[in-house]
């Protein structure tokens, strides 16, 4: 451990750490690894996207653009490898080219849906005829984008697909025994109705649409409050406290749902 620690290959950074010769240095090492652990937690809470595209320039351009939007992006350059990655790694979205070597995009889409794979799929293609679009959608794709396209349109479609929560059925979002109805604006835990203000409801809905993910204060503010809203430094903490008083504290025999991840933000526990 003398000198440097090499992080995992996907990050590829060398970070110097002190030799634990004294008690003070041991504390530094402890806090270093604690922060490193939380950093990994945050990294893996980011939305993960798989791009399956055999044109390296297009794939790399999309990856660069999405990475700048804070998504974690993997790239596969052929259909066989892409299908394997999709089945072994949990992704939040797949961007799938239609014409691929080894296995084409339509076949991949059908294979994934036959295995009850629920991750949203966006197909990219140069084929712009209606019958081609219908074939892609009938194969199980959630959206269809014709090449050439503007990155802004791709990004808008990506965001729209990622807003569709997989834990929603008939306008009801459910995490453990907590249920939120997006139409009637009713919230209940273990069958007991909970009255929330409009802001509390919006905050809880955002948390529940992202179960298991660490949401930073900035992310919460941008999704819950208007751009010109008067936000104080502790506004998020105050409203998280309001929610805890209503959905966690009255249910002491139940597992805590809202968790604070110190130094990063908050998340809804889904397990």
mmCIF file of C-alpha atoms in Angstrom:
data_model
loop_
_atom_site.group_PDB
_atom_site.id
_atom_site.type_symbol
_atom_site.label_atom_id
_atom_site.label_comp_id
_atom_site.label_asym_id
_atom_site.label_seq_id
_atom_site.Cartn_x
_atom_site.Cartn_y
_atom_site.Cartn_z
ATOM 1 C CA UNK A 1 0.000 0.000 0.000
ATOM 2 C CA UNK A 2 3.056 2.222 0.140
ATOM 3 C CA UNK A 3 2.803 5.177 -2.194
ATOM 4 C CA UNK A 4 -0.425 4.848 -4.146
ATOM 5 C CA UNK A 5 -3.712 3.029 -4.376
ATOM 6 C CA UNK A 6 -4.923 2.093 -7.862
ATOM 7 C CA UNK A 7 -8.696 2.344 -8.160
ATOM 8 C CA UNK A 8 -10.726 0.010 -10.349
ATOM 9 C CA UNK A 9 -10.001 0.090 -14.053
ATOM 10 C CA UNK A 10 -13.186 1.951 -15.060
ATOM 11 C CA UNK A 11 -12.086 4.978 -12.997
ATOM 12 C CA UNK A 12 -8.351 4.602 -13.572
ATOM 13 C CA UNK A 13 -7.045 7.111 -11.032
ATOM 14 C CA UNK A 14 -4.017 6.892 -8.749
ATOM 15 C CA UNK A 15 -4.621 8.462 -5.352
ATOM 16 C CA UNK A 16 -1.757 8.900 -2.859
ATOM 17 C CA UNK A 17 -2.551 7.765 0.671
ATOM 18 C CA UNK A 18 -0.377 8.118 3.762
ATOM 19 C CA UNK A 19 1.405 5.285 5.525
ATOM 20 C CA UNK A 20 -0.498 4.385 8.708
ATOM 21 C CA UNK A 21 2.531 4.866 10.990
ATOM 22 C CA UNK A 22 0.756 6.932 13.614
ATOM 23 C CA UNK A 23 -2.730 7.152 15.076
ATOM 24 C CA UNK A 24 -3.346 10.407 13.204
ATOM 25 C CA UNK A 25 -2.491 8.802 9.897
ATOM 26 C CA UNK A 26 -4.731 5.842 10.673
ATOM 27 C CA UNK A 27 -7.631 8.275 11.088
ATOM 28 C CA UNK A 28 -6.793 9.868 7.756
ATOM 29 C CA UNK A 29 -6.768 6.455 6.064
ATOM 30 C CA UNK A 30 -10.091 5.551 7.703
ATOM 31 C CA UNK A 31 -11.784 8.748 6.521
ATOM 32 C CA UNK A 32 -10.214 8.319 3.081
ATOM 33 C CA UNK A 33 -11.716 4.866 2.618
ATOM 34 C CA UNK A 34 -15.042 5.994 4.088
ATOM 35 C CA UNK A 35 -15.244 8.776 1.528
ATOM 36 C CA UNK A 36 -14.123 6.402 -1.219
ATOM 37 C CA UNK A 37 -16.882 3.937 -0.291
ATOM 38 C CA UNK A 38 -19.527 6.662 -0.414
ATOM 39 C CA UNK A 39 -18.127 7.839 -3.756
ATOM 40 C CA UNK A 40 -18.635 4.355 -5.180
ATOM 41 C CA UNK A 41 -22.188 4.317 -3.792
ATOM 42 C CA UNK A 42 -22.939 7.594 -5.540
ATOM 43 C CA UNK A 43 -21.300 6.428 -8.786
ATOM 44 C CA UNK A 44 -23.457 3.338 -8.956
ATOM 45 C CA UNK A 45 -26.592 5.343 -8.120
ATOM 46 C CA UNK A 46 -26.233 7.299 -11.372
ATOM 47 C CA UNK A 47 -28.515 6.302 -14.239
ATOM 48 C CA UNK A 48 -26.713 3.640 -16.297
ATOM 49 C CA UNK A 49 -27.153 3.511 -20.074
ATOM 50 C CA UNK A 50 -25.975 0.900 -22.579
ATOM 51 C CA UNK A 51 -25.300 1.964 -26.171
ATOM 52 C CA UNK A 52 -25.252 -0.860 -28.729
ATOM 53 C CA UNK A 53 -23.982 0.745 -31.943
ATOM 54 C CA UNK A 54 -21.458 -0.627 -34.466
ATOM 55 C CA UNK A 55 -20.453 2.799 -35.784
ATOM 56 C CA UNK A 56 -17.671 3.802 -33.400
ATOM 57 C CA UNK A 57 -17.898 7.540 -34.151
ATOM 58 C CA UNK A 58 -21.638 7.651 -33.502
ATOM 59 C CA UNK A 59 -21.348 5.504 -30.376
ATOM 60 C CA UNK A 60 -18.503 7.613 -29.005
ATOM 61 C CA UNK A 61 -20.294 10.889 -29.753
ATOM 62 C CA UNK A 62 -23.453 9.707 -27.955
ATOM 63 C CA UNK A 63 -21.406 8.413 -25.019
ATOM 64 C CA UNK A 64 -19.540 11.714 -24.704
ATOM 65 C CA UNK A 65 -22.755 13.728 -24.773
ATOM 66 C CA UNK A 66 -24.566 11.546 -22.243
ATOM 67 C CA UNK A 67 -21.531 11.411 -19.956
ATOM 68 C CA UNK A 68 -21.506 15.214 -19.885
ATOM 69 C CA UNK A 69 -25.125 14.981 -18.684
ATOM 70 C CA UNK A 70 -23.907 12.851 -15.726
ATOM 71 C CA UNK A 71 -25.068 9.461 -17.012
ATOM 72 C CA UNK A 72 -22.881 6.361 -16.653
ATOM 73 C CA UNK A 73 -22.494 4.978 -20.179
ATOM 74 C CA UNK A 74 -21.234 1.654 -21.535
ATOM 75 C CA UNK A 75 -20.743 0.938 -25.252
ATOM 76 C CA UNK A 76 -20.979 -2.318 -27.200
ATOM 77 C CA UNK A 77 -20.039 -2.434 -30.894
ATOM 78 C CA UNK A 78 -21.891 -5.596 -31.938
ATOM 79 C CA UNK A 79 -25.215 -7.275 -31.259
ATOM 80 C CA UNK A 80 -23.959 -10.414 -29.574
ATOM 81 C CA UNK A 81 -21.858 -8.551 -27.051
ATOM 82 C CA UNK A 82 -24.620 -6.006 -26.504
ATOM 83 C CA UNK A 83 -27.184 -8.691 -25.735
ATOM 84 C CA UNK A 84 -24.767 -10.306 -23.297
ATOM 85 C CA UNK A 85 -24.140 -7.025 -21.495
ATOM 86 C CA UNK A 86 -27.849 -6.261 -21.260
ATOM 87 C CA UNK A 87 -28.524 -9.646 -19.657
ATOM 88 C CA UNK A 88 -25.664 -9.501 -17.159
ATOM 89 C CA UNK A 89 -25.578 -5.830 -16.093
ATOM 90 C CA UNK A 90 -28.539 -3.848 -14.763
ATOM 91 C CA UNK A 91 -29.160 -0.821 -16.978
ATOM 92 C CA UNK A 92 -31.765 1.932 -16.767
ATOM 93 C CA UNK A 93 -31.928 2.391 -20.542
ATOM 94 C CA UNK A 94 -30.634 0.756 -23.724
ATOM 95 C CA UNK A 95 -29.937 2.744 -26.902
ATOM 96 C CA UNK A 96 -29.960 0.125 -29.636
ATOM 97 C CA UNK A 97 -28.947 0.460 -33.274
ATOM 98 C CA UNK A 98 -31.162 -1.551 -35.616
ATOM 99 C CA UNK A 99 -28.504 -2.731 -38.094
ATOM 100 C CA UNK A 100 -25.834 -4.573 -36.111
ATOM 101 C CA UNK A 101 -23.305 -7.328 -36.825
ATOM 102 C CA UNK A 102 -23.838 -10.747 -35.203
ATOM 103 C CA UNK A 103 -27.417 -10.056 -34.021
ATOM 104 C CA UNK A 104 -29.577 -7.183 -35.320
ATOM 105 C CA UNK A 105 -31.368 -4.735 -33.053
ATOM 106 C CA UNK A 106 -34.871 -6.126 -33.661
ATOM 107 C CA UNK A 107 -33.754 -9.629 -32.680
ATOM 108 C CA UNK A 108 -32.057 -8.277 -29.546
ATOM 109 C CA UNK A 109 -35.188 -6.366 -28.600
ATOM 110 C CA UNK A 110 -37.395 -9.456 -29.037
ATOM 111 C CA UNK A 111 -34.951 -11.643 -27.089
ATOM 112 C CA UNK A 112 -34.906 -9.226 -24.156
ATOM 113 C CA UNK A 113 -38.692 -8.864 -24.029
ATOM 114 C CA UNK A 114 -39.153 -12.643 -24.188
ATOM 115 C CA UNK A 115 -37.048 -12.822 -21.022
ATOM 116 C CA UNK A 116 -39.393 -10.276 -19.337
ATOM 117 C CA UNK A 117 -36.679 -7.604 -19.546
ATOM 118 C CA UNK A 118 -38.397 -4.338 -18.555
ATOM 119 C CA UNK A 119 -35.631 -1.802 -19.167
ATOM 120 C CA UNK A 120 -36.677 0.886 -21.699
ATOM 121 C CA UNK A 121 -35.222 0.443 -25.198
ATOM 122 C CA UNK A 122 -34.665 3.243 -27.709
ATOM 123 C CA UNK A 123 -33.948 2.056 -31.251
ATOM 124 C CA UNK A 124 -31.757 4.103 -33.611
ATOM 125 C CA UNK A 125 -32.033 3.472 -37.340
ATOM 126 C CA UNK A 126 -31.605 4.912 -40.804
ATOM 127 C CA UNK A 127 -34.857 3.224 -41.865
ATOM 128 C CA UNK A 128 -37.587 5.829 -41.736
ATOM 129 C CA UNK A 129 -40.580 4.048 -43.277
ATOM 130 C CA UNK A 130 -43.666 3.591 -41.139
ATOM 131 C CA UNK A 131 -43.545 -0.201 -41.433
ATOM 132 C CA UNK A 132 -39.971 -0.178 -40.083
ATOM 133 C CA UNK A 133 -40.990 1.897 -37.079
ATOM 134 C CA UNK A 134 -43.985 -0.340 -36.443
ATOM 135 C CA UNK A 135 -41.757 -3.428 -36.585
ATOM 136 C CA UNK A 136 -39.398 -1.952 -34.018
ATOM 137 C CA UNK A 137 -42.183 -0.941 -31.642
ATOM 138 C CA UNK A 138 -43.905 -4.317 -32.042
ATOM 139 C CA UNK A 139 -40.607 -6.023 -31.172
ATOM 140 C CA UNK A 140 -40.750 -4.324 -27.774
ATOM 141 C CA UNK A 141 -38.972 -1.000 -28.266
ATOM 142 C CA UNK A 142 -40.251 1.959 -26.252
ATOM 143 C CA UNK A 143 -39.158 4.608 -28.724
ATOM 144 C CA UNK A 144 -37.710 4.911 -32.222
ATOM 145 C CA UNK A 145 -35.349 7.627 -33.499
ATOM 146 C CA UNK A 146 -34.367 7.983 -37.160
ATOM 147 C CA UNK A 147 -30.802 8.868 -38.186
ATOM 148 C CA UNK A 148 -29.493 11.481 -38.632
ATOM 149 C CA UNK A 149 -30.735 13.129 -35.460
ATOM 150 C CA UNK A 150 -29.807 16.059 -33.250
ATOM 151 C CA UNK A 151 -28.280 15.135 -29.902
ATOM 152 C CA UNK A 152 -30.763 17.464 -28.190
ATOM 153 C CA UNK A 153 -33.645 15.325 -29.468
ATOM 154 C CA UNK A 154 -31.920 12.114 -28.392
ATOM 155 C CA UNK A 155 -31.315 13.577 -24.929
ATOM 156 C CA UNK A 156 -34.956 14.651 -24.628
ATOM 157 C CA UNK A 157 -36.124 11.134 -25.529
ATOM 158 C CA UNK A 158 -33.650 9.595 -23.090
ATOM 159 C CA UNK A 159 -34.917 11.794 -20.278
ATOM 160 C CA UNK A 160 -38.539 11.003 -21.143
ATOM 161 C CA UNK A 161 -37.890 7.250 -21.068
ATOM 162 C CA UNK A 162 -35.978 7.467 -17.797
ATOM 163 C CA UNK A 163 -38.875 9.340 -16.212
ATOM 164 C CA UNK A 164 -41.062 6.277 -16.671
ATOM 165 C CA UNK A 165 -40.685 4.464 -13.342
ATOM 166 C CA UNK A 166 -40.638 0.655 -13.465
ATOM 167 C CA UNK A 167 -42.306 0.429 -10.068
ATOM 168 C CA UNK A 168 -45.473 2.158 -11.304
ATOM 169 C CA UNK A 169 -48.731 0.391 -12.138
ATOM 170 C CA UNK A 170 -52.035 2.175 -12.845
ATOM 171 C CA UNK A 171 -50.658 5.527 -11.606
ATOM 172 C CA UNK A 172 -49.572 4.013 -8.283
ATOM 173 C CA UNK A 173 -45.945 4.098 -7.207
ATOM 174 C CA UNK A 174 -45.122 1.507 -4.566
ATOM 175 C CA UNK A 175 -42.002 1.057 -2.436
ATOM 176 C CA UNK A 176 -42.290 -1.574 0.288
ATOM 177 C CA UNK A 177 -45.610 -0.851 2.029
ATOM 178 C CA UNK A 178 -45.663 2.807 0.985
ATOM 179 C CA UNK A 179 -47.992 3.733 -1.878
ATOM 180 C CA UNK A 180 -48.395 7.013 -3.747
ATOM 181 C CA UNK A 181 -51.204 7.678 -6.224
ATOM 182 C CA UNK A 182 -50.155 10.230 -8.862
ATOM 183 C CA UNK A 183 -53.773 10.870 -9.947
ATOM 184 C CA UNK A 184 -55.681 11.137 -6.657
ATOM 185 C CA UNK A 185 -52.622 12.525 -4.804
ATOM 186 C CA UNK A 186 -53.192 10.053 -1.979
ATOM 187 C CA UNK A 187 -50.387 8.506 0.060
ATOM 188 C CA UNK A 188 -50.675 5.515 2.365
ATOM 189 C CA UNK A 189 -48.350 3.295 4.349
ATOM 190 C CA UNK A 190 -49.458 -0.128 5.533
ATOM 191 C CA UNK A 191 -52.984 0.856 4.530
ATOM 192 C CA UNK A 192 -52.988 4.014 6.655
ATOM 193 C CA UNK A 193 -53.563 7.253 4.721
ATOM 194 C CA UNK A 194 -51.017 10.034 5.140
ATOM 195 C CA UNK A 195 -51.817 13.688 4.496
ATOM 196 C CA UNK A 196 -49.055 15.642 2.717
ATOM 197 C CA UNK A 197 -48.680 19.200 1.493
ATOM 198 C CA UNK A 198 -48.165 19.793 -2.241
ATOM 199 C CA UNK A 199 -44.403 20.221 -1.791
ATOM 200 C CA UNK A 200 -44.109 17.180 0.458
ATOM 201 C CA UNK A 201 -46.022 15.128 -2.119
ATOM 202 C CA UNK A 202 -43.760 16.309 -4.961
ATOM 203 C CA UNK A 203 -40.642 15.511 -2.933
ATOM 204 C CA UNK A 204 -41.885 12.051 -1.960
ATOM 205 C CA UNK A 205 -42.920 11.298 -5.551
ATOM 206 C CA UNK A 206 -39.444 12.218 -6.822
ATOM 207 C CA UNK A 207 -37.782 10.030 -4.188
ATOM 208 C CA UNK A 208 -40.116 7.103 -4.903
ATOM 209 C CA UNK A 209 -39.558 7.349 -8.647
ATOM 210 C CA UNK A 210 -35.863 6.769 -7.968
ATOM 211 C CA UNK A 211 -35.783 3.962 -5.355
ATOM 212 C CA UNK A 212 -32.311 2.971 -4.222
ATOM 213 C CA UNK A 213 -30.663 5.987 -5.876
ATOM 214 C CA UNK A 214 -28.807 8.707 -4.029
ATOM 215 C CA UNK A 215 -30.362 12.071 -4.867
ATOM 216 C CA UNK A 216 -28.286 15.140 -4.076
ATOM 217 C CA UNK A 217 -29.776 18.360 -2.696
ATOM 218 C CA UNK A 218 -29.259 20.081 -6.047
ATOM 219 C CA UNK A 219 -31.054 17.268 -7.882
ATOM 220 C CA UNK A 220 -33.971 17.451 -5.457
ATOM 221 C CA UNK A 221 -34.241 21.239 -5.689
ATOM 222 C CA UNK A 222 -34.209 21.214 -9.509
ATOM 223 C CA UNK A 223 -36.949 18.554 -9.670
ATOM 224 C CA UNK A 224 -39.232 19.666 -6.844
ATOM 225 C CA UNK A 225 -39.038 23.473 -6.704
ATOM 226 C CA UNK A 226 -39.561 26.061 -9.438
ATOM 227 C CA UNK A 227 -36.498 27.777 -10.872
ATOM 228 C CA UNK A 228 -37.372 31.121 -9.263
ATOM 229 C CA UNK A 229 -38.456 29.658 -5.910
ATOM 230 C CA UNK A 230 -36.908 31.154 -2.779
ATOM 231 C CA UNK A 231 -34.827 28.224 -1.524
ATOM 232 C CA UNK A 232 -32.908 28.504 1.739
ATOM 233 C CA UNK A 233 -29.745 26.431 2.434
ATOM 234 C CA UNK A 234 -31.655 24.055 4.726
ATOM 235 C CA UNK A 235 -34.930 23.847 2.759
ATOM 236 C CA UNK A 236 -34.358 20.277 1.581
ATOM 237 C CA UNK A 237 -33.410 19.094 5.080
ATOM 238 C CA UNK A 238 -36.542 20.718 6.516
ATOM 239 C CA UNK A 239 -38.863 18.989 4.045
ATOM 240 C CA UNK A 240 -37.090 15.649 4.430
ATOM 241 C CA UNK A 241 -37.756 16.063 8.146
ATOM 242 C CA UNK A 242 -41.431 16.735 7.468
ATOM 243 C CA UNK A 243 -41.675 13.542 5.418
ATOM 244 C CA UNK A 244 -39.897 11.452 8.028
ATOM 245 C CA UNK A 245 -42.310 12.698 10.677
ATOM 246 C CA UNK A 246 -45.186 11.417 8.567
ATOM 247 C CA UNK A 247 -43.988 8.230 6.850
ATOM 248 C CA UNK A 248 -41.256 6.868 9.144
ATOM 249 C CA UNK A 249 -41.683 7.980 12.758
ATOM 250 C CA UNK A 250 -45.332 6.892 13.160
ATOM 251 C CA UNK A 251 -44.362 3.404 11.936
ATOM 252 C CA UNK A 252 -41.637 2.502 14.419
ATOM 253 C CA UNK A 253 -42.094 -1.241 13.921
ATOM 254 C CA UNK A 254 -41.489 -0.837 10.170
ATOM 255 C CA UNK A 255 -38.147 -0.408 8.378
ATOM 256 C CA UNK A 256 -37.083 3.186 7.788
ATOM 257 C CA UNK A 257 -37.810 4.251 4.216
ATOM 258 C CA UNK A 258 -35.951 7.565 3.853
ATOM 259 C CA UNK A 259 -32.193 7.305 4.361
ATOM 260 C CA UNK A 260 -29.605 10.065 4.640
ATOM 261 C CA UNK A 261 -26.320 9.343 2.853
ATOM 262 C CA UNK A 262 -24.002 11.751 4.630
ATOM 263 C CA UNK A 263 -22.070 14.064 2.362
ATOM 264 C CA UNK A 264 -24.151 13.131 -0.681
ATOM 265 C CA UNK A 265 -27.920 13.341 -0.239
ATOM 266 C CA UNK A 266 -30.934 11.115 0.371
ATOM 267 C CA UNK A 267 -32.465 7.947 -0.977
ATOM 268 C CA UNK A 268 -35.517 5.745 -0.629
ATOM 269 C CA UNK A 269 -34.695 2.263 0.606
ATOM 270 C CA UNK A 270 -36.348 -0.309 -1.640
ATOM 271 C CA UNK A 271 -35.086 -3.464 0.097
#
